[in-house]
Amino acid sequence: MKMIDDYRGKHVLVLGAGKSGTHAAELLQQLGATVVVNDAKPSDQLPEIAELRDRGIETVTGKQTADILDHHFDLMVKNPGIPYDNEVVTRAVKEKMLIITEVELAAKITDAEIIGVTGSNGKTTTVTMITKILNQERSKGHAYAAGNIGISATETAMKATADDTIVMELSSFMLLGIQKLHPHVAVLTNIFSNHLDYHKTRQNYVNAKMRITMNQTPDDFFVVNFDSDEWRQLSKRSQAKVVPFARTSEIDHGAYEKNGKLYYNDEFIMNAEDIKVPGQQNVENALAAIATAKILGKSNLAITNVLETFTGVRHRLQFVLEAEGRKFYNDSKATDIEATQVALEGFNQPVVLLAGGLDRGYTFDKMIPQFKQHVKAAVLFGQTADLLETSLQKAGIKEITKVNNLDEAVPVAYRYSDVGDVILLSPANASWDQFKTFEQRGDAFIKDVEKLTHKQEEH
């Protein structure tokens, strides 16, 4: 890593003591800054605090109020999830304090090449595909996935060398806090209307996403989904070379699907049906990964070795195992209607659906077309079981059972299934009525499947 002097002698407030905040604080201390870490949670809920205090880093926990800025700070490193209407952030903006996110800090100190990936959907899968492909046939260095994927960018940047590549998943929240982050290849998977409670308007959200390319030059590459006229127009805002990918639109260069085959600049790469993870959205993710890999000189064999064997990111339409002719998929990350719609559309086989969770006050009638076309039976649990049942009945689904919890749901779903069916956990709801996180819910599903089938999850 580069031992830069930008922060030497500076007073820095790190707002948020999670994994990324902790590593940012440790790095800033190494770079000669005086650091204070502030988190609204009490210290007994923050396992990282003891390590920070052992390093002599000051911590303020149990509250997050604007008066912490009564002490002079030169800049703030903000946890991306903390909104700009937080009172500490609001005052910092008013006082014109520099506010960055941890990925900006990582970018400034790393010697590694950076690949950046953003978008509303598909970021984590695309990052993982790219990282795995870049690690194929590699004689020097290593490709690391980091950022919003759940791996601290600063921790990764501290260990990466000039021979390495960091593939960063960049959320809109992270991108609002960059100044000089400069990916050699930037990828935009898609843009829908997400996180408007944070960004207030769709235009603000779009502008945040487009910050991924703001520091790129004509020597860089901007890989963009061309299946939307809006996204095509957005590509014109970049100074980088635009490399399109498209699943449904006709394009004359870049990565695209045509008659079930995937191409890059008219070169056949592979059949779309040979991608291991199911669904049209994963064809799009694969096309983005193919474009990036070809830009960086990877062979077709390196690409197909990964895409024909990669079973998916955990909890994101993840193939778990096959037993007695039934395939089990864990899509616990589907915490909203749209995600479950996409998951269902990815299967041609009959689906036994496991769904339900936190009641956020909406119905599920939007899903009736997908229910009609893809679902043969459903097992429902959680606060929204009755609402889901109503919509499934409107779709004409007759085999519906409501159970108390996920543990009860799995064996019932198996009894509804036949050889050739898919048994799919895709809840269409947040997990917080019965689980702390969607990861905990997905792990519980996998354990239940293993217990039922007496087989182990495939990796």
XYZ file of C-alpha atoms in Angstrom:
459
model
C 0.000 0.000 0.000
C 1.006 3.612 -0.459
C 2.010 5.396 2.763
C 0.487 8.697 1.683
C 0.796 11.905 3.717
C -2.708 13.228 2.982
C -3.962 12.422 6.481
C -0.830 12.934 8.558
C -1.588 15.282 11.453
C -5.296 15.432 10.525
C -8.147 14.961 12.979
C -10.633 12.493 11.478
C -14.097 11.466 12.652
C -15.106 7.955 11.578
C -18.899 7.796 11.764
C -19.994 4.199 12.240
C -17.964 1.469 13.931
C -18.797 -1.486 11.741
C -16.265 -3.587 9.880
C -15.474 -0.898 7.316
C -15.284 1.868 9.910
C -12.938 -0.145 12.097
C -10.528 -0.871 9.254
C -10.704 2.734 8.069
C -9.824 3.945 11.560
C -6.882 1.552 11.833
C -5.574 2.630 8.423
C -5.919 6.335 9.213
C -3.969 5.824 12.427
C -1.181 4.130 10.430
C -1.184 7.144 8.089
C -0.573 9.512 11.000
C -4.098 10.788 11.683
C -5.721 11.325 15.064
C -8.949 9.348 14.890
C -12.231 9.345 16.814
C -14.810 6.633 16.057
C -18.453 7.390 16.855
C -21.344 4.914 16.796
C -24.916 5.227 18.066
C -24.884 1.679 19.421
C -23.582 0.992 22.942
C -20.130 -0.511 23.146
C -21.407 -3.925 24.287
C -23.079 -4.285 20.866
C -19.894 -3.415 18.998
C -17.326 -6.243 19.055
C -14.812 -4.094 17.146
C -14.575 -1.455 19.895
C -12.155 -3.367 22.125
C -9.632 -3.681 19.280
C -9.869 0.026 18.521
C -9.338 0.961 22.142
C -6.361 -1.403 22.380
C -4.818 0.569 19.514
C -5.332 3.812 21.396
C -8.115 5.029 19.108
C -10.741 7.117 20.909
C -14.304 5.829 20.674
C -17.606 7.517 21.492
C -20.507 5.080 21.663
C -24.145 4.968 22.730
C -25.092 8.217 21.011
C -24.567 10.009 17.718
C -25.263 13.698 18.169
C -24.031 16.828 16.426
C -22.172 18.117 19.467
C -19.360 15.651 18.723
C -18.322 18.183 16.058
C -17.620 20.742 18.799
C -14.198 19.083 18.699
C -12.392 20.142 15.538
C -12.202 17.581 12.744
C -10.616 18.009 9.337
C -12.771 15.385 7.653
C -15.299 12.621 8.193
C -15.247 9.026 6.966
C -18.936 8.115 6.967
C -20.487 4.665 7.012
C -22.366 4.549 3.674
C -25.633 3.516 5.303
C -25.824 6.594 7.544
C -28.109 9.054 5.712
C -27.240 12.649 4.993
C -30.114 13.839 7.193
C -28.352 12.358 10.231
C -27.744 15.313 12.542
C -23.966 14.823 12.660
C -23.753 14.640 8.874
C -26.125 17.598 8.428
C -23.938 19.799 10.609
C -20.776 18.556 8.885
C -22.252 19.493 5.480
C -23.286 22.904 6.797
C -19.729 23.470 8.057
C -18.368 22.356 4.661
C -16.412 19.474 6.180
C -15.011 16.961 3.673
C -17.081 13.739 3.911
C -15.796 10.567 2.261
C -16.618 6.878 2.436
C -14.223 4.044 3.124
C -13.861 3.053 -0.539
C -12.345 6.458 -1.338
C -9.755 5.925 1.373
C -8.985 2.452 0.011
C -8.582 3.767 -3.528
C -6.107 6.426 -2.423
C -3.710 3.997 -0.754
C -3.860 0.949 -3.011
C -1.272 -0.016 -5.624
C -3.732 -2.464 -7.205
C -5.828 -1.927 -10.317
C -9.469 -1.197 -9.466
C -12.522 -2.596 -11.234
C -15.748 -0.959 -10.013
C -19.242 -2.437 -10.276
C -22.488 -0.636 -9.479
C -26.167 -0.972 -10.365
C -29.532 -1.604 -8.744
C -29.462 -5.389 -9.186
C -26.788 -7.984 -9.897
C -23.779 -6.216 -8.365
C -22.659 -8.972 -6.025
C -23.067 -11.759 -8.574
C -21.269 -9.749 -11.261
C -18.411 -8.865 -8.897
C -18.045 -12.516 -7.937
C -18.085 -13.712 -11.557
C -15.456 -11.127 -12.567
C -13.226 -11.921 -9.593
C -13.327 -15.662 -10.260
C -12.564 -15.183 -13.971
C -9.654 -12.838 -13.228
C -8.157 -15.478 -10.951
C -8.132 -18.026 -13.781
C -4.827 -18.531 -15.659
C -3.155 -15.885 -13.483
C 0.630 -16.006 -13.263
C 1.078 -13.016 -10.937
C -1.026 -11.526 -8.203
C -4.609 -12.151 -7.177
C -8.057 -10.653 -7.772
C -9.939 -9.660 -4.617
C -13.649 -8.863 -4.248
C -14.326 -6.013 -1.812
C -16.663 -3.171 -0.927
C -20.417 -3.537 -0.646
C -20.035 -7.300 -1.070
C -19.320 -7.382 2.680
C -15.509 -7.282 2.605
C -13.811 -4.119 3.799
C -12.210 -2.187 0.933
C -9.549 -0.671 3.197
C -8.562 -4.034 4.654
C -8.221 -5.387 1.114
C -6.310 -2.335 -0.102
C -3.804 -2.665 2.720
C -2.795 -6.168 1.611
C -3.119 -5.826 -2.183
C -0.005 -5.225 -4.284
C 0.601 -3.703 -7.706
C 0.217 -7.212 -9.193
C -3.301 -7.548 -7.765
C -6.761 -6.428 -8.844
C -9.518 -5.210 -6.527
C -13.042 -5.730 -7.854
C -15.138 -3.294 -5.822
C -18.880 -3.524 -5.424
C -19.922 0.126 -5.100
C -23.339 1.088 -3.772
C -24.896 4.469 -4.469
C -24.303 5.308 -0.798
C -20.577 4.612 -1.174
C -20.289 6.547 -4.421
C -21.687 9.712 -2.833
C -18.544 9.791 -0.699
C -15.829 9.515 -3.352
C -13.519 12.229 -4.640
C -10.770 10.558 -6.661
C -11.708 6.861 -6.855
C -10.774 5.876 -10.400
C -11.699 2.410 -11.678
C -9.919 1.301 -14.842
C -13.086 -0.601 -15.743
C -16.431 0.614 -14.382
C -19.526 -1.566 -14.775
C -23.153 -0.386 -14.610
C -25.437 -3.430 -14.424
C -28.764 -1.507 -14.521
C -30.603 1.310 -12.754
C -34.101 1.084 -11.293
C -35.826 3.250 -8.662
C -34.190 2.017 -5.459
C -33.331 3.665 -2.132
C -35.475 6.733 -2.764
C -36.000 7.073 1.001
C -32.258 7.867 1.135
C -31.740 9.755 -2.129
C -35.163 11.514 -2.125
C -35.456 11.552 -5.941
C -34.674 9.102 -8.720
C -32.431 11.663 -10.389
C -30.330 11.918 -7.233
C -30.053 8.129 -7.209
C -29.025 8.007 -10.881
C -26.462 10.777 -10.346
C -24.989 8.887 -7.397
C -24.597 5.738 -9.509
C -22.937 7.672 -12.334
C -20.205 8.908 -9.995
C -18.529 5.558 -10.675
C -17.259 6.946 -13.986
C -16.665 10.593 -13.060
C -12.869 10.213 -12.782
C -12.427 7.912 -15.768
C -10.442 9.020 -18.822
C -10.391 7.870 -22.469
C -7.840 5.242 -21.379
C -10.500 3.557 -19.205
C -13.607 1.484 -19.982
C -17.269 1.914 -19.028
C -19.249 -1.336 -19.367
C -22.957 -0.481 -19.597
C -26.211 -2.401 -20.014
C -27.710 -1.279 -23.365
C -31.098 -2.948 -22.870
C -32.581 0.420 -21.843
C -32.550 3.669 -23.804
C -32.009 5.539 -20.535
C -28.864 3.572 -19.740
C -27.565 4.079 -23.270
C -27.996 7.816 -22.843
C -26.265 7.740 -19.455
C -23.210 6.155 -21.070
C -22.675 9.418 -22.982
C -21.829 11.112 -19.683
C -18.626 9.070 -19.384
C -15.214 10.061 -20.787
C -14.203 6.393 -20.900
C -14.510 3.994 -23.826
C -18.077 2.649 -23.674
C -18.365 -1.137 -23.980
C -22.032 -2.207 -24.102
C -23.651 -5.470 -23.135
C -27.193 -6.510 -24.013
C -29.457 -9.508 -23.587
C -32.496 -8.286 -25.531
C -31.237 -5.398 -27.693
C -29.281 -5.742 -30.914
C -25.806 -4.217 -30.680
C -22.889 -4.476 -33.080
C -20.072 -4.689 -30.525
C -19.512 -5.559 -26.897
C -21.093 -8.582 -25.179
C -24.523 -9.790 -26.239
C -26.905 -12.720 -26.489
C -28.201 -13.833 -29.889
C -30.319 -16.933 -30.446
C -29.333 -18.362 -27.093
C -25.600 -17.857 -27.657
C -23.281 -15.327 -25.979
C -20.818 -13.328 -28.066
C -18.165 -10.682 -27.593
C -17.488 -8.566 -30.704
C -18.924 -11.363 -32.919
C -16.756 -13.996 -31.208
C -18.767 -16.910 -29.816
C -18.101 -17.384 -26.108
C -20.653 -19.941 -24.832
C -24.294 -21.023 -24.879
C -26.517 -19.068 -22.513
C -28.051 -22.306 -21.194
C -24.613 -23.432 -19.986
C -24.454 -20.685 -17.357
C -24.768 -22.597 -14.103
C -26.866 -20.032 -12.216
C -30.424 -19.786 -13.591
C -32.403 -16.831 -14.811
C -32.281 -14.080 -17.393
C -30.795 -11.687 -14.861
C -27.785 -13.986 -14.561
C -27.336 -13.974 -18.334
C -27.057 -10.194 -18.023
C -24.609 -10.516 -15.128
C -22.566 -12.982 -17.175
C -22.494 -10.628 -20.170
C -21.167 -7.814 -17.954
C -18.508 -10.188 -16.616
C -17.604 -11.375 -20.129
C -17.156 -7.794 -21.361
C -14.912 -6.958 -18.400
C -12.896 -10.143 -18.752
C -12.297 -9.630 -22.473
C -11.230 -6.001 -21.914
C -8.654 -7.319 -19.464
C -7.399 -10.006 -21.864
C -8.862 -13.144 -20.326
C -9.372 -16.190 -22.553
C -12.685 -17.781 -23.435
C -11.615 -20.863 -21.499
C -11.087 -18.787 -18.340
C -14.567 -17.336 -18.782
C -16.367 -20.615 -19.426
C -14.504 -22.437 -16.643
C -16.182 -20.042 -14.212
C -19.586 -19.427 -15.745
C -20.270 -23.130 -16.348
C -19.482 -24.069 -12.733
C -20.332 -21.011 -10.560
C -23.438 -21.927 -8.524
C -24.256 -18.405 -7.350
C -23.567 -16.089 -4.460
C -24.857 -17.359 -1.152
C -28.503 -16.371 -0.559
C -28.871 -14.882 -4.067
C -30.647 -17.525 -6.143
C -28.001 -19.929 -4.863
C -28.195 -23.550 -5.974
C -28.066 -25.580 -2.761
C -28.286 -29.225 -3.852
C -30.276 -31.766 -5.852
C -32.046 -34.687 -4.210
C -34.448 -37.257 -5.685
C -34.710 -35.189 -8.857
C -35.635 -31.973 -7.021
C -33.389 -28.893 -7.137
C -33.286 -26.638 -4.085
C -32.485 -22.913 -4.428
C -31.819 -20.376 -1.669
C -32.899 -16.858 -2.647
C -33.237 -15.439 0.860
C -31.848 -12.094 -0.389
C -35.186 -11.627 -2.211
C -36.541 -9.207 0.377
C -39.000 -7.483 -1.967
C -41.586 -8.358 -4.609
C -39.404 -7.455 -7.575
C -36.605 -9.813 -6.548
C -38.982 -12.764 -6.259
C -40.582 -11.905 -9.606
C -37.134 -12.071 -11.224
C -36.333 -15.348 -9.454
C -39.550 -17.039 -10.587
C -39.055 -15.863 -14.176
C -35.673 -17.592 -14.165
C -37.156 -21.103 -14.063
C -38.851 -23.133 -16.779
C -39.517 -25.995 -14.352
C -42.528 -26.045 -11.981
C -41.704 -24.213 -8.739
C -42.733 -25.011 -5.189
C -42.348 -21.586 -3.570
C -41.490 -20.864 0.051
C -42.320 -17.242 0.884
C -43.324 -14.815 3.613
C -41.863 -12.477 6.179
C -42.178 -8.970 7.569
C -45.434 -7.139 6.797
C -44.596 -3.755 5.264
C -48.183 -2.897 4.434
C -48.458 -3.912 0.788
C -50.209 -6.724 -1.082
C -48.692 -9.207 -3.525
C -51.071 -8.896 -6.475
C -48.185 -7.603 -8.625
C -46.869 -11.170 -8.547
C -50.028 -12.827 -9.915
C -48.590 -13.210 -13.466
C -45.468 -14.954 -12.129
C -47.548 -17.096 -9.776
C -49.769 -18.221 -12.684
C -46.875 -19.046 -14.976
C -44.339 -20.611 -12.625
C -45.765 -21.726 -9.241
C -47.376 -25.155 -8.798
C -47.598 -24.969 -4.992
C -46.658 -22.605 -2.169
C -45.731 -22.903 1.476
C -46.123 -19.657 3.416
C -44.881 -18.404 6.777
C -44.383 -15.175 8.680
C -46.515 -12.037 9.002
C -47.456 -11.892 5.309
C -48.653 -15.478 4.908
C -52.324 -14.473 4.645
C -51.620 -11.685 2.137
C -49.555 -14.017 -0.042
C -52.250 -16.674 0.149
C -54.840 -14.190 -1.146
C -52.722 -13.291 -4.187
C -51.833 -16.910 -4.913
C -55.517 -17.846 -4.810
C -56.288 -15.049 -7.291
C -53.634 -16.618 -9.540
C -55.466 -19.948 -9.357
C -52.868 -21.777 -7.225
C -54.719 -24.496 -5.335
C -51.910 -26.156 -3.374
C -51.156 -23.671 -0.583
C -50.159 -24.388 2.995
C -49.442 -21.916 5.793
C -46.989 -22.978 8.505
C -45.537 -21.368 11.604
C -41.945 -21.062 10.464
C -39.320 -21.987 7.872
C -38.353 -25.210 9.639
C -41.900 -26.490 9.095
C -42.037 -25.165 5.533
C -39.238 -27.229 4.000
C -40.687 -30.755 4.496
C -44.124 -29.536 3.399
C -42.629 -28.087 0.221
C -40.898 -31.381 -0.486
C -44.217 -33.260 -0.181
C -45.727 -30.958 -2.815
C -42.832 -31.554 -5.225
C -42.242 -34.089 -7.982
C -39.184 -35.176 -9.930
C -38.007 -32.280 -12.092
C -39.407 -29.562 -9.824
C -37.596 -26.640 -8.214
C -38.054 -25.964 -4.496
C -37.332 -22.273 -4.093
C -36.964 -20.074 -1.018
C -37.659 -16.589 -2.382
C -39.542 -14.816 0.409
C -40.505 -11.486 -1.277
C -40.246 -10.008 2.219
C -37.692 -8.836 4.739
C -36.722 -11.410 7.355
C -37.076 -9.354 10.524
C -40.310 -10.866 11.807
C -38.591 -14.205 12.495
C -34.853 -13.697 11.737
C -32.256 -11.020 12.413
C -30.998 -10.996 8.809
C -31.726 -12.518 5.412
C -28.422 -14.402 5.781
C -29.670 -16.087 8.944
C -32.880 -17.044 7.140
C -30.953 -18.490 4.195
C -28.630 -20.459 6.455
C -31.647 -21.904 8.264
C -33.146 -22.988 4.938
C -29.933 -24.725 3.889
C -29.742 -26.583 7.212
C -33.366 -27.662 6.866
C -32.729 -28.921 3.323
C -29.629 -30.839 4.444
C -31.575 -32.386 7.319
C -34.415 -33.405 5.001
C -32.271 -34.856 2.209
C -29.329 -36.190 4.249
C -27.049 -34.441 1.731
C -24.597 -31.552 2.028
C -24.845 -28.176 0.346
C -22.917 -28.107 -2.942
C -20.092 -25.580 -3.346
